[in-house]
JSON list of C-alpha atoms in Angstrom, two decimals:
[
{"chain": "A", "resi": 605, "resn": "UNK", "atom": "CA", "xyz": [124.73, 129.64, -15.76]},
{"chain": "A", "resi": 606, "resn": "UNK", "atom": "CA", "xyz": [120.98, 129.16, -15.62]},
{"chain": "A", "resi": 607, "resn": "UNK", "atom": "CA", "xyz": [118.66, 128.22, -12.76]},
{"chain": "A", "resi": 608, "resn": "UNK", "atom": "CA", "xyz": [115.39, 126.58, -13.80]},
{"chain": "A", "resi": 609, "resn": "UNK", "atom": "CA", "xyz": [112.40, 125.92, -11.53]},
{"chain": "A", "resi": 610, "resn": "UNK", "atom": "CA", "xyz": [111.41, 122.38, -12.55]},
{"chain": "A", "resi": 611, "resn": "UNK", "atom": "CA", "xyz": [108.30, 122.10, -10.38]},
{"chain": "A", "resi": 612, "resn": "UNK", "atom": "CA", "xyz": [105.95, 124.96, -9.59]},
{"chain": "A", "resi": 613, "resn": "UNK", "atom": "CA", "xyz": [104.19, 125.53, -6.29]},
{"chain": "A", "resi": 614, "resn": "UNK", "atom": "CA", "xyz": [100.91, 123.62, -6.45]},
{"chain": "A", "resi": 615, "resn": "UNK", "atom": "CA", "xyz": [97.70, 125.67, -6.26]},
{"chain": "A", "resi": 616, "resn": "UNK", "atom": "CA", "xyz": [96.63, 123.75, -3.15]},
{"chain": "A", "resi": 617, "resn": "UNK", "atom": "CA", "xyz": [99.81, 124.93, -1.38]},
{"chain": "A", "resi": 618, "resn": "UNK", "atom": "CA", "xyz": [98.83, 128.59, -1.76]},
{"chain": "A", "resi": 619, "resn": "UNK", "atom": "CA", "xyz": [96.95, 130.17, 1.20]},
{"chain": "A", "resi": 620, "resn": "UNK", "atom": "CA", "xyz": [94.08, 131.60, -0.86]},
{"chain": "A", "resi": 621, "resn": "UNK", "atom": "CA", "xyz": [91.50, 131.54, 1.97]},
{"chain": "A", "resi": 622, "resn": "UNK", "atom": "CA", "xyz": [93.99, 133.10, 4.39]},
{"chain": "A", "resi": 623, "resn": "UNK", "atom": "CA", "xyz": [94.76, 135.76, 1.79]},
{"chain": "A", "resi": 624, "resn": "UNK", "atom": "CA", "xyz": [91.05, 136.50, 1.34]},
{"chain": "A", "resi": 625, "resn": "UNK", "atom": "CA", "xyz": [90.71, 136.96, 5.10]},
{"chain": "A", "resi": 626, "resn": "UNK", "atom": "CA", "xyz": [93.78, 139.21, 5.10]},
{"chain": "A", "resi": 627, "resn": "UNK", "atom": "CA", "xyz": [92.19, 141.37, 2.38]},
{"chain": "A", "resi": 628, "resn": "UNK", "atom": "CA", "xyz": [88.84, 141.27, 4.24]},
{"chain": "A", "resi": 629, "resn": "UNK", "atom": "CA", "xyz": [87.06, 140.09, 1.13]},
{"chain": "A", "resi": 630, "resn": "UNK", "atom": "CA", "xyz": [83.40, 139.17, 1.56]},
{"chain": "A", "resi": 631, "resn": "UNK", "atom": "CA", "xyz": [82.49, 135.51, 1.98]},
{"chain": "A", "resi": 632, "resn": "UNK", "atom": "CA", "xyz": [79.38, 133.38, 1.49]},
{"chain": "A", "resi": 633, "resn": "UNK", "atom": "CA", "xyz": [78.52, 134.71, -1.97]},
{"chain": "A", "resi": 634, "resn": "UNK", "atom": "CA", "xyz": [77.64, 132.40, -4.87]},
{"chain": "A", "resi": 635, "resn": "UNK", "atom": "CA", "xyz": [80.62, 133.79, -6.83]},
{"chain": "A", "resi": 636, "resn": "UNK", "atom": "CA", "xyz": [82.99, 133.56, -3.86]},
{"chain": "A", "resi": 637, "resn": "UNK", "atom": "CA", "xyz": [85.75, 131.89, -5.87]},
{"chain": "A", "resi": 638, "resn": "UNK", "atom": "CA", "xyz": [85.60, 134.23, -8.88]},
{"chain": "A", "resi": 639, "resn": "UNK", "atom": "CA", "xyz": [88.84, 136.01, -7.83]},
{"chain": "A", "resi": 640, "resn": "UNK", "atom": "CA", "xyz": [90.76, 132.90, -6.80]},
{"chain": "A", "resi": 641, "resn": "UNK", "atom": "CA", "xyz": [92.95, 132.78, -9.93]},
{"chain": "A", "resi": 642, "resn": "UNK", "atom": "CA", "xyz": [93.82, 136.47, -9.56]},
{"chain": "A", "resi": 643, "resn": "UNK", "atom": "CA", "xyz": [94.67, 136.00, -5.87]},
{"chain": "A", "resi": 644, "resn": "UNK", "atom": "CA", "xyz": [96.85, 132.98, -6.68]},
{"chain": "A", "resi": 645, "resn": "UNK", "atom": "CA", "xyz": [98.73, 135.13, -9.17]},
{"chain": "A", "resi": 646, "resn": "UNK", "atom": "CA", "xyz": [99.44, 137.81, -6.56]},
{"chain": "A", "resi": 647, "resn": "UNK", "atom": "CA", "xyz": [100.54, 135.18, -4.02]},
{"chain": "A", "resi": 648, "resn": "UNK", "atom": "CA", "xyz": [102.91, 133.59, -6.56]},
{"chain": "A", "resi": 649, "resn": "UNK", "atom": "CA", "xyz": [104.31, 137.03, -7.44]},
{"chain": "A", "resi": 650, "resn": "UNK", "atom": "CA", "xyz": [104.85, 137.88, -3.76]},
{"chain": "A", "resi": 651, "resn": "UNK", "atom": "CA", "xyz": [106.58, 134.55, -3.10]},
{"chain": "A", "resi": 652, "resn": "UNK", "atom": "CA", "xyz": [108.83, 135.05, -6.14]},
{"chain": "A", "resi": 653, "resn": "UNK", "atom": "CA", "xyz": [109.75, 138.59, -5.06]},
{"chain": "A", "resi": 654, "resn": "UNK", "atom": "CA", "xyz": [110.61, 137.54, -1.51]},
{"chain": "A", "resi": 655, "resn": "UNK", "atom": "CA", "xyz": [112.62, 134.57, -2.77]},
{"chain": "A", "resi": 656, "resn": "UNK", "atom": "CA", "xyz": [114.55, 136.91, -5.08]},
{"chain": "A", "resi": 657, "resn": "UNK", "atom": "CA", "xyz": [115.27, 139.36, -2.23]},
{"chain": "A", "resi": 658, "resn": "UNK", "atom": "CA", "xyz": [116.35, 136.72, 0.26]},
{"chain": "A", "resi": 659, "resn": "UNK", "atom": "CA", "xyz": [117.90, 134.02, -1.92]},
{"chain": "A", "resi": 660, "resn": "UNK", "atom": "CA", "xyz": [115.72, 131.56, 0.00]},
{"chain": "A", "resi": 661, "resn": "UNK", "atom": "CA", "xyz": [113.18, 129.19, -1.51]},
{"chain": "A", "resi": 662, "resn": "UNK", "atom": "CA", "xyz": [110.05, 129.31, 0.65]},
{"chain": "A", "resi": 663, "resn": "UNK", "atom": "CA", "xyz": [108.01, 126.26, -0.44]},
{"chain": "A", "resi": 664, "resn": "UNK", "atom": "CA", "xyz": [110.02, 123.16, -1.39]},
{"chain": "A", "resi": 665, "resn": "UNK", "atom": "CA", "xyz": [110.25, 122.27, -5.07]},
{"chain": "A", "resi": 666, "resn": "UNK", "atom": "CA", "xyz": [112.64, 120.96, -7.68]},
{"chain": "A", "resi": 667, "resn": "UNK", "atom": "CA", "xyz": [115.25, 123.01, -9.53]},
{"chain": "A", "resi": 668, "resn": "UNK", "atom": "CA", "xyz": [118.00, 122.41, -12.05]},
{"chain": "A", "resi": 669, "resn": "UNK", "atom": "CA", "xyz": [121.14, 124.49, -12.38]},
{"chain": "A", "resi": 670, "resn": "UNK", "atom": "CA", "xyz": [123.18, 124.51, -15.57]},
{"chain": "A", "resi": 671, "resn": "UNK", "atom": "CA", "xyz": [126.83, 125.63, -15.60]},
{"chain": "A", "resi": 672, "resn": "UNK", "atom": "CA", "xyz": [129.50, 125.82, -18.30]},
{"chain": "A", "resi": 673, "resn": "UNK", "atom": "CA", "xyz": [132.32, 125.62, -15.75]},
{"chain": "A", "resi": 674, "resn": "UNK", "atom": "CA", "xyz": [132.99, 125.46, -12.01]},
{"chain": "A", "resi": 675, "resn": "UNK", "atom": "CA", "xyz": [133.85, 128.67, -10.21]},
{"chain": "A", "resi": 676, "resn": "UNK", "atom": "CA", "xyz": [135.54, 126.54, -7.56]},
{"chain": "A", "resi": 677, "resn": "UNK", "atom": "CA", "xyz": [136.08, 122.83, -8.27]},
{"chain": "A", "resi": 678, "resn": "UNK", "atom": "CA", "xyz": [136.69, 122.28, -4.54]},
{"chain": "A", "resi": 679, "resn": "UNK", "atom": "CA", "xyz": [133.13, 123.33, -3.68]},
{"chain": "A", "resi": 680, "resn": "UNK", "atom": "CA", "xyz": [130.49, 125.13, -5.74]},
{"chain": "A", "resi": 681, "resn": "UNK", "atom": "CA", "xyz": [128.06, 127.43, -3.90]},
{"chain": "A", "resi": 682, "resn": "UNK", "atom": "CA", "xyz": [124.51, 126.63, -5.00]},
{"chain": "A", "resi": 683, "resn": "UNK", "atom": "CA", "xyz": [122.37, 129.58, -6.18]},
{"chain": "A", "resi": 684, "resn": "UNK", "atom": "CA", "xyz": [119.55, 129.28, -3.62]},
{"chain": "A", "resi": 685, "resn": "UNK", "atom": "CA", "xyz": [119.06, 128.02, -0.08]},
{"chain": "A", "resi": 686, "resn": "UNK", "atom": "CA", "xyz": [118.23, 125.92, 1.79]},
{"chain": "A", "resi": 687, "resn": "UNK", "atom": "CA", "xyz": [118.94, 122.92, -0.43]},
{"chain": "A", "resi": 688, "resn": "UNK", "atom": "CA", "xyz": [117.42, 119.71, 0.94]},
{"chain": "A", "resi": 689, "resn": "UNK", "atom": "CA", "xyz": [118.98, 117.19, -1.46]},
{"chain": "A", "resi": 690, "resn": "UNK", "atom": "CA", "xyz": [120.81, 116.79, -4.75]},
{"chain": "A", "resi": 691, "resn": "UNK", "atom": "CA", "xyz": [119.10, 114.21, -6.93]},
{"chain": "A", "resi": 692, "resn": "UNK", "atom": "CA", "xyz": [121.41, 114.09, -9.95]},
{"chain": "A", "resi": 693, "resn": "UNK", "atom": "CA", "xyz": [124.43, 115.57, -11.68]},
{"chain": "A", "resi": 694, "resn": "UNK", "atom": "CA", "xyz": [124.79, 115.20, -15.44]},
{"chain": "A", "resi": 695, "resn": "UNK", "atom": "CA", "xyz": [127.84, 116.27, -17.46]},
{"chain": "A", "resi": 696, "resn": "UNK", "atom": "CA", "xyz": [127.24, 117.04, -21.14]},
{"chain": "A", "resi": 697, "resn": "UNK", "atom": "CA", "xyz": [130.15, 117.18, -23.61]},
{"chain": "A", "resi": 698, "resn": "UNK", "atom": "CA", "xyz": [130.48, 119.51, -26.60]},
{"chain": "A", "resi": 699, "resn": "UNK", "atom": "CA", "xyz": [128.79, 116.95, -28.86]},
{"chain": "A", "resi": 700, "resn": "UNK", "atom": "CA", "xyz": [125.73, 116.79, -26.57]},
{"chain": "A", "resi": 701, "resn": "UNK", "atom": "CA", "xyz": [126.43, 113.36, -25.04]},
{"chain": "A", "resi": 702, "resn": "UNK", "atom": "CA", "xyz": [125.28, 113.09, -21.41]},
{"chain": "A", "resi": 703, "resn": "UNK", "atom": "CA", "xyz": [127.07, 111.28, -18.61]},
{"chain": "A", "resi": 704, "resn": "UNK", "atom": "CA", "xyz": [125.33, 110.85, -15.25]},
{"chain": "A", "resi": 705, "resn": "UNK", "atom": "CA", "xyz": [127.85, 111.34, -12.45]},
{"chain": "A", "resi": 706, "resn": "UNK", "atom": "CA", "xyz": [127.88, 108.68, -9.74]},
{"chain": "A", "resi": 707, "resn": "UNK", "atom": "CA", "xyz": [126.29, 110.10, -6.58]},
{"chain": "A", "resi": 708, "resn": "UNK", "atom": "CA", "xyz": [129.26, 108.86, -4.56]},
{"chain": "A", "resi": 709, "resn": "UNK", "atom": "CA", "xyz": [131.51, 111.43, -6.23]},
{"chain": "A", "resi": 710, "resn": "UNK", "atom": "CA", "xyz": [129.84, 114.45, -4.67]},
{"chain": "A", "resi": 711, "resn": "UNK", "atom": "CA", "xyz": [127.89, 115.50, -1.59]},
{"chain": "A", "resi": 712, "resn": "UNK", "atom": "CA", "xyz": [125.74, 118.35, -0.33]},
{"chain": "A", "resi": 713, "resn": "UNK", "atom": "CA", "xyz": [127.19, 120.57, 2.39]},
{"chain": "A", "resi": 714, "resn": "UNK", "atom": "CA", "xyz": [123.97, 121.97, 3.88]},
{"chain": "A", "resi": 715, "resn": "UNK", "atom": "CA", "xyz": [123.88, 125.57, 5.02]},
{"chain": "A", "resi": 716, "resn": "UNK", "atom": "CA", "xyz": [120.99, 127.97, 5.58]},
{"chain": "A", "resi": 717, "resn": "UNK", "atom": "CA", "xyz": [122.77, 130.76, 3.67]},
{"chain": "A", "resi": 718, "resn": "UNK", "atom": "CA", "xyz": [125.29, 129.20, 1.26]},
{"chain": "A", "resi": 719, "resn": "UNK", "atom": "CA", "xyz": [124.83, 125.48, 0.64]},
{"chain": "A", "resi": 720, "resn": "UNK", "atom": "CA", "xyz": [127.67, 123.92, -1.35]},
{"chain": "A", "resi": 721, "resn": "UNK", "atom": "CA", "xyz": [128.15, 121.07, -3.75]},
{"chain": "A", "resi": 722, "resn": "UNK", "atom": "CA", "xyz": [131.31, 119.35, -2.51]},
{"chain": "A", "resi": 723, "resn": "UNK", "atom": "CA", "xyz": [133.42, 116.65, -4.11]},
{"chain": "A", "resi": 724, "resn": "UNK", "atom": "CA", "xyz": [133.84, 113.34, -2.34]},
{"chain": "A", "resi": 725, "resn": "UNK", "atom": "CA", "xyz": [137.54, 113.57, -3.30]},
{"chain": "A", "resi": 726, "resn": "UNK", "atom": "CA", "xyz": [139.67, 116.58, -4.14]},
{"chain": "A", "resi": 727, "resn": "UNK", "atom": "CA", "xyz": [137.61, 118.17, -6.93]},
{"chain": "A", "resi": 728, "resn": "UNK", "atom": "CA", "xyz": [134.25, 118.09, -8.65]},
{"chain": "A", "resi": 729, "resn": "UNK", "atom": "CA", "xyz": [133.97, 116.19, -11.98]},
{"chain": "A", "resi": 730, "resn": "UNK", "atom": "CA", "xyz": [135.71, 117.79, -14.97]},
{"chain": "A", "resi": 731, "resn": "UNK", "atom": "CA", "xyz": [133.43, 119.69, -17.34]},
{"chain": "A", "resi": 732, "resn": "UNK", "atom": "CA", "xyz": [134.77, 119.18, -20.88]},
{"chain": "A", "resi": 733, "resn": "UNK", "atom": "CA", "xyz": [135.59, 122.19, -23.07]},
{"chain": "A", "resi": 734, "resn": "UNK", "atom": "CA", "xyz": [132.40, 123.37, -24.74]},
{"chain": "A", "resi": 735, "resn": "UNK", "atom": "CA", "xyz": [130.36, 121.22, -22.37]},
{"chain": "A", "resi": 736, "resn": "UNK", "atom": "CA", "xyz": [128.19, 121.84, -19.33]},
{"chain": "A", "resi": 737, "resn": "UNK", "atom": "CA", "xyz": [126.92, 120.30, -16.13]},
{"chain": "A", "resi": 738, "resn": "UNK", "atom": "CA", "xyz": [123.34, 120.10, -14.89]},
{"chain": "A", "resi": 739, "resn": "UNK", "atom": "CA", "xyz": [122.65, 119.72, -11.17]},
{"chain": "A", "resi": 740, "resn": "UNK", "atom": "CA", "xyz": [119.14, 118.68, -10.14]},
{"chain": "A", "resi": 741, "resn": "UNK", "atom": "CA", "xyz": [118.16, 119.45, -6.56]},
{"chain": "A", "resi": 742, "resn": "UNK", "atom": "CA", "xyz": [115.29, 120.12, -4.18]},
{"chain": "A", "resi": 743, "resn": "UNK", "atom": "CA", "xyz": [115.26, 123.34, -2.19]},
{"chain": "A", "resi": 744, "resn": "UNK", "atom": "CA", "xyz": [112.83, 124.96, 0.22]},
{"chain": "A", "resi": 745, "resn": "UNK", "atom": "CA", "xyz": [112.35, 126.12, 3.78]},
{"chain": "A", "resi": 746, "resn": "UNK", "atom": "CA", "xyz": [109.03, 124.29, 4.21]},
{"chain": "A", "resi": 747, "resn": "UNK", "atom": "CA", "xyz": [107.13, 121.44, 2.59]},
{"chain": "A", "resi": 748, "resn": "UNK", "atom": "CA", "xyz": [103.90, 123.45, 2.66]},
{"chain": "A", "resi": 749, "resn": "UNK", "atom": "CA", "xyz": [102.49, 126.82, 3.70]},
{"chain": "A", "resi": 750, "resn": "UNK", "atom": "CA", "xyz": [101.68, 125.71, 7.26]},
{"chain": "A", "resi": 751, "resn": "UNK", "atom": "CA", "xyz": [105.33, 124.84, 7.95]},
{"chain": "A", "resi": 752, "resn": "UNK", "atom": "CA", "xyz": [106.69, 128.19, 6.74]},
{"chain": "A", "resi": 753, "resn": "UNK", "atom": "CA", "xyz": [108.09, 130.52, 9.45]},
{"chain": "A", "resi": 754, "resn": "UNK", "atom": "CA", "xyz": [105.32, 132.88, 10.56]},
{"chain": "A", "resi": 755, "resn": "UNK", "atom": "CA", "xyz": [107.23, 136.06, 9.71]},
{"chain": "A", "resi": 756, "resn": "UNK", "atom": "CA", "xyz": [107.84, 134.94, 6.12]},
{"chain": "A", "resi": 757, "resn": "UNK", "atom": "CA", "xyz": [104.21, 133.90, 5.73]},
{"chain": "A", "resi": 758, "resn": "UNK", "atom": "CA", "xyz": [103.12, 137.33, 6.97]},
{"chain": "A", "resi": 759, "resn": "UNK", "atom": "CA", "xyz": [105.58, 139.02, 4.59]},
{"chain": "A", "resi": 760, "resn": "UNK", "atom": "CA", "xyz": [104.07, 137.12, 1.64]},
{"chain": "A", "resi": 761, "resn": "UNK", "atom": "CA", "xyz": [100.54, 138.15, 2.62]},
{"chain": "A", "resi": 762, "resn": "UNK", "atom": "CA", "xyz": [101.55, 141.80, 3.10]},
{"chain": "A", "resi": 763, "resn": "UNK", "atom": "CA", "xyz": [103.33, 141.96, -0.24]},
{"chain": "A", "resi": 764, "resn": "UNK", "atom": "CA", "xyz": [100.56, 140.13, -2.10]},
{"chain": "A", "resi": 765, "resn": "UNK", "atom": "CA", "xyz": [98.05, 142.57, -0.56]},
{"chain": "A", "resi": 766, "resn": "UNK", "atom": "CA", "xyz": [100.26, 145.47, -1.68]},
{"chain": "A", "resi": 767, "resn": "UNK", "atom": "CA", "xyz": [100.29, 144.09, -5.23]},
{"chain": "A", "resi": 768, "resn": "UNK", "atom": "CA", "xyz": [96.51, 143.61, -5.07]},
{"chain": "A", "resi": 769, "resn": "UNK", "atom": "CA", "xyz": [95.79, 147.11, -3.78]},
{"chain": "A", "resi": 770, "resn": "UNK", "atom": "CA", "xyz": [98.14, 148.83, -6.24]},
{"chain": "A", "resi": 771, "resn": "UNK", "atom": "CA", "xyz": [97.55, 146.56, -9.24]},
{"chain": "A", "resi": 772, "resn": "UNK", "atom": "CA", "xyz": [96.69, 149.51, -11.48]},
{"chain": "A", "resi": 773, "resn": "UNK", "atom": "CA", "xyz": [99.50, 151.76, -10.21]},
{"chain": "A", "resi": 774, "resn": "UNK", "atom": "CA", "xyz": [102.25, 152.49, -12.73]},
{"chain": "A", "resi": 775, "resn": "UNK", "atom": "CA", "xyz": [104.15, 155.23, -10.88]},
{"chain": "A", "resi": 776, "resn": "UNK", "atom": "CA", "xyz": [105.77, 153.12, -8.16]},
{"chain": "A", "resi": 777, "resn": "UNK", "atom": "CA", "xyz": [109.57, 153.07, -8.23]},
{"chain": "A", "resi": 778, "resn": "UNK", "atom": "CA", "xyz": [111.59, 150.09, -9.37]},
{"chain": "A", "resi": 779, "resn": "UNK", "atom": "CA", "xyz": [112.07, 147.52, -6.62]},
{"chain": "A", "resi": 780, "resn": "UNK", "atom": "CA", "xyz": [109.38, 149.11, -4.45]},
{"chain": "A", "resi": 781, "resn": "UNK", "atom": "CA", "xyz": [108.63, 146.93, -1.44]},
{"chain": "A", "resi": 782, "resn": "UNK", "atom": "CA", "xyz": [106.63, 148.04, 1.62]},
{"chain": "A", "resi": 783, "resn": "UNK", "atom": "CA", "xyz": [108.64, 148.69, 4.79]},
{"chain": "A", "resi": 784, "resn": "UNK", "atom": "CA", "xyz": [106.75, 146.04, 6.76]},
{"chain": "A", "resi": 785, "resn": "UNK", "atom": "CA", "xyz": [107.79, 143.41, 4.23]},
{"chain": "A", "resi": 786, "resn": "UNK", "atom": "CA", "xyz": [111.45, 144.46, 4.15]},
{"chain": "A", "resi": 787, "resn": "UNK", "atom": "CA", "xyz": [111.65, 144.42, 7.95]},
{"chain": "A", "resi": 788, "resn": "UNK", "atom": "CA", "xyz": [110.11, 140.94, 8.14]},
{"chain": "A", "resi": 789, "resn": "UNK", "atom": "CA", "xyz": [112.48, 139.43, 5.57]},
{"chain": "A", "resi": 790, "resn": "UNK", "atom": "CA", "xyz": [115.63, 141.28, 6.69]},
{"chain": "A", "resi": 791, "resn": "UNK", "atom": "CA", "xyz": [117.00, 138.48, 8.87]},
{"chain": "A", "resi": 792, "resn": "UNK", "atom": "CA", "xyz": [116.70, 136.00, 6.00]},
{"chain": "A", "resi": 793, "resn": "UNK", "atom": "CA", "xyz": [118.77, 138.01, 3.55]},
{"chain": "A", "resi": 794, "resn": "UNK", "atom": "CA", "xyz": [122.32, 136.92, 2.72]},
{"chain": "A", "resi": 795, "resn": "UNK", "atom": "CA", "xyz": [124.87, 139.00, 4.62]},
{"chain": "A", "resi": 796, "resn": "UNK", "atom": "CA", "xyz": [127.46, 140.55, 2.30]},
{"chain": "A", "resi": 797, "resn": "UNK", "atom": "CA", "xyz": [130.92, 141.71, 3.32]},
{"chain": "A", "resi": 798, "resn": "UNK", "atom": "CA", "xyz": [133.44, 143.77, 1.38]},
{"chain": "A", "resi": 799, "resn": "UNK", "atom": "CA", "xyz": [133.17, 144.40, -2.34]},
{"chain": "A", "resi": 800, "resn": "UNK", "atom": "CA", "xyz": [129.97, 142.47, -2.99]},
{"chain": "A", "resi": 801, "resn": "UNK", "atom": "CA", "xyz": [131.28, 139.19, -1.62]},
{"chain": "A", "resi": 802, "resn": "UNK", "atom": "CA", "xyz": [128.63, 137.09, 0.13]},
{"chain": "A", "resi": 803, "resn": "UNK", "atom": "CA", "xyz": [129.69, 135.27, 3.29]}
]
C-alpha cells in the first residue's frame, strides 16, 4: 500500500510572519525576506513530523491511497484522519485497465481517529488478482492555518523553532522531539490497545 500527497500545502498557507515573530527575528530590514524559503522548509518539516506522530493531517489537501487488496472488505480504515471526502475510487486490473467505481457503491464513515471507507452494500468492490485500487480523498483538520486548533499551531511553531535552532546539530537521538511539542500533540495521537491494535 502507498499513500501519496497529491497536493502540497501552498506557501501562502504557511505562517511565515508568525514564525519570524516566534523566533524574534529582526524586522524592517531591506533583506527581510531573505530567510523566507528556509523558514518555509522548517515549517513544512515540523508539520510533516507532527502529522506522522499523530496520524492527523493538519492543513487540508488531496491524497491518493493505493492498495493491492482490502484488509477488510466490509470497511477499510483510511491511513490518515480526518478525511473530509472521497472523490474517486479506481480499480486497476492486472493488465493495467482502469475502471472508475460508481460513487454510489461506497461511502465515507467519518471519524476523527479512524475514518473508514464503507461499502454501500455488503462489501467493497472486488480487486482482481494482480490488480490494485486507488482511492482519492481530501483530508485535513483545517482549511488554512488560522482555522487550525491553537495547540497544534503552537506545536508546529515550537518544533519548527527547534529545527531552526539545532539545524547544524548531528548528535540528537532518532525521533527527538521537544517535551513541549509532545505534550501539545498528545491528545491528538491515536490510542492503541493490546498488541499494537489501534482503536
